[in-house]
Amino acid sequence: MRELQPAPTSSTGSFDTFSHNNGYRIKVYRSAECPICPGIDEDVEHVLFHCPRFLEERQQFQKYWSGPLTLEGLGACLLESQSGWDAVVTLAINIIERLNLIRREEETRGNVGNNTSQT
């Protein structure tokens, strides 16, 4: 299993900033707007709880955690047990890995920075 990293503690700032500060390398778009949700910033809250690109990761997490999928719910899951902590960390890692994959694909297609891709 991967070394555990701190989970996000607020929904402010871009998900890229959180990811970079926690040792993950993600290419940053020129815009903070989500590439598939027009008019919505791609911040931590949007990525973790709302963006349709990460529905599969949220569903996988909810096989473990039946509580609310909110910042408070993630906090409760983190504090519940070591396996709760591991589940939240796995959710974050899976989303970061999916973002990296999406962005590598966009870079290959030449779409990085224009926020026009639909993934």
Tab-separated table of C-alpha atoms in Angstrom:
chain	number	residue	atom	x	y	z
A	1	MET	CA	0.000	0.000	0.000
A	2	ARG	CA	1.140	3.533	-0.676
A	3	GLU	CA	2.508	5.741	2.054
A	4	LEU	CA	-0.372	7.652	3.631
A	5	GLN	CA	-0.670	11.346	2.856
A	6	PRO	CA	-2.718	13.957	4.733
A	7	ALA	CA	-6.277	14.302	3.483
A	8	PRO	CA	-7.589	17.696	2.366
A	9	THR	CA	-8.802	19.833	5.248
A	10	SER	CA	-10.703	22.475	3.329
A	11	SER	CA	-12.503	22.861	0.046
A	12	THR	CA	-10.639	26.012	-0.932
A	13	GLY	CA	-7.966	26.095	-3.589
A	14	SER	CA	-7.643	23.983	-6.673
A	15	PHE	CA	-7.351	20.216	-6.516
A	16	ASP	CA	-4.115	20.569	-8.491
A	17	THR	CA	-2.636	22.708	-5.702
A	18	PHE	CA	-3.618	20.145	-3.048
A	19	SER	CA	-2.235	17.303	-5.140
A	20	HIS	CA	1.049	19.065	-5.876
A	21	ASN	CA	1.561	20.008	-2.234
A	22	ASN	CA	1.121	16.358	-1.254
A	23	GLY	CA	3.747	14.974	-3.607
A	24	TYR	CA	1.699	14.318	-6.727
A	25	ARG	CA	2.661	15.849	-10.043
A	26	ILE	CA	-0.280	17.098	-12.058
A	27	LYS	CA	-0.180	19.441	-15.033
A	28	VAL	CA	-2.138	22.579	-14.236
A	29	TYR	CA	-4.687	24.050	-16.629
A	30	ARG	CA	-4.476	27.749	-17.340
A	31	SER	CA	-8.025	27.988	-16.006
A	32	ALA	CA	-9.311	26.647	-12.687
A	33	GLU	CA	-12.591	25.755	-14.405
A	34	CYS	CA	-13.572	22.092	-14.591
A	35	PRO	CA	-13.139	20.945	-18.197
A	36	ILE	CA	-16.515	19.172	-18.279
A	37	CYS	CA	-18.635	21.227	-15.866
A	38	PRO	CA	-18.953	24.689	-17.465
A	39	GLY	CA	-18.793	27.571	-15.022
A	40	ILE	CA	-17.644	25.387	-12.101
A	41	ASP	CA	-14.193	25.724	-10.550
A	42	GLU	CA	-12.260	22.470	-10.319
A	43	ASP	CA	-11.608	22.776	-6.589
A	44	VAL	CA	-11.213	20.021	-4.009
A	45	GLU	CA	-14.912	19.992	-3.117
A	46	HIS	CA	-16.023	19.733	-6.748
A	47	VAL	CA	-13.564	16.951	-7.573
A	48	LEU	CA	-14.270	14.882	-4.445
A	49	PHE	CA	-18.045	15.262	-4.245
A	50	HIS	CA	-19.618	16.498	-7.480
A	51	CYS	CA	-17.668	16.016	-10.706
A	52	PRO	CA	-19.159	13.220	-12.817
A	53	ARG	CA	-15.656	12.182	-13.956
A	54	PHE	CA	-15.032	10.676	-10.507
A	55	LEU	CA	-18.356	8.947	-9.869
A	56	GLU	CA	-16.718	5.508	-10.085
A	57	GLU	CA	-14.142	6.425	-7.417
A	58	ARG	CA	-16.874	7.771	-5.119
A	59	GLN	CA	-18.973	4.648	-5.617
A	60	GLN	CA	-15.978	2.452	-4.795
A	61	PHE	CA	-15.357	4.475	-1.615
A	62	GLN	CA	-19.008	4.189	-0.588
A	63	LYS	CA	-18.703	0.402	-0.589
A	64	TYR	CA	-16.634	1.024	2.537
A	65	TRP	CA	-18.222	4.181	3.957
A	66	SER	CA	-22.001	4.423	4.214
A	67	GLY	CA	-21.911	7.836	5.920
A	68	PRO	CA	-22.431	11.115	4.114
A	69	LEU	CA	-20.023	11.914	1.318
A	70	THR	CA	-19.194	15.402	2.596
A	71	LEU	CA	-16.114	17.040	4.099
A	72	GLU	CA	-17.539	16.255	7.533
A	73	GLY	CA	-18.274	12.673	6.484
A	74	LEU	CA	-14.735	12.186	5.205
A	75	GLY	CA	-13.436	13.593	8.483
A	76	ALA	CA	-15.549	11.122	10.445
A	77	CYS	CA	-14.332	8.276	8.241
A	78	LEU	CA	-10.706	9.335	8.769
A	79	LEU	CA	-11.177	9.311	12.548
A	80	GLU	CA	-13.207	6.097	12.693
A	81	SER	CA	-10.301	3.667	12.307
A	82	GLN	CA	-7.113	2.934	10.416
A	83	SER	CA	-9.175	1.256	7.701
A	84	GLY	CA	-11.326	4.403	7.466
A	85	TRP	CA	-8.181	6.480	7.073
A	86	ASP	CA	-6.928	4.082	4.408
A	87	ALA	CA	-10.258	4.288	2.541
A	88	VAL	CA	-10.135	8.102	2.359
A	89	VAL	CA	-6.502	8.060	1.277
A	90	THR	CA	-7.322	5.475	-1.389
A	91	LEU	CA	-10.179	7.674	-2.649
A	92	ALA	CA	-7.815	10.650	-2.965
A	93	ILE	CA	-5.100	8.572	-4.647
A	94	ASN	CA	-7.568	7.038	-7.111
A	95	ILE	CA	-8.892	10.477	-8.065
A	96	ILE	CA	-5.385	11.891	-8.451
A	97	GLU	CA	-4.355	8.936	-10.605
A	98	ARG	CA	-7.480	9.398	-12.763
A	99	LEU	CA	-6.678	13.116	-13.131
A	100	ASN	CA	-3.134	12.259	-14.182
A	101	LEU	CA	-4.424	9.774	-16.760
A	102	ILE	CA	-6.960	12.272	-18.137
A	103	ARG	CA	-4.344	14.977	-18.409
A	104	ARG	CA	-1.772	12.693	-20.047
A	105	GLU	CA	-4.402	11.752	-22.635
A	106	GLU	CA	-5.265	15.414	-23.202
A	107	GLU	CA	-1.598	16.301	-23.545
A	108	THR	CA	-1.207	13.561	-26.149
A	109	ARG	CA	-4.183	15.001	-28.050
A	110	GLY	CA	-2.855	18.556	-27.643
A	111	ASN	CA	-5.758	19.724	-25.466
A	112	VAL	CA	-3.887	20.791	-22.317
A	113	GLY	CA	-4.838	24.281	-21.235
A	114	ASN	CA	-7.957	24.784	-23.293
A	115	ASN	CA	-10.473	23.001	-21.056
A	116	THR	CA	-12.482	21.688	-24.002
A	117	SER	CA	-12.089	17.944	-23.544
A	118	GLN	CA	-14.908	15.725	-22.384
A	119	THR	CA	-13.684	12.716	-20.413
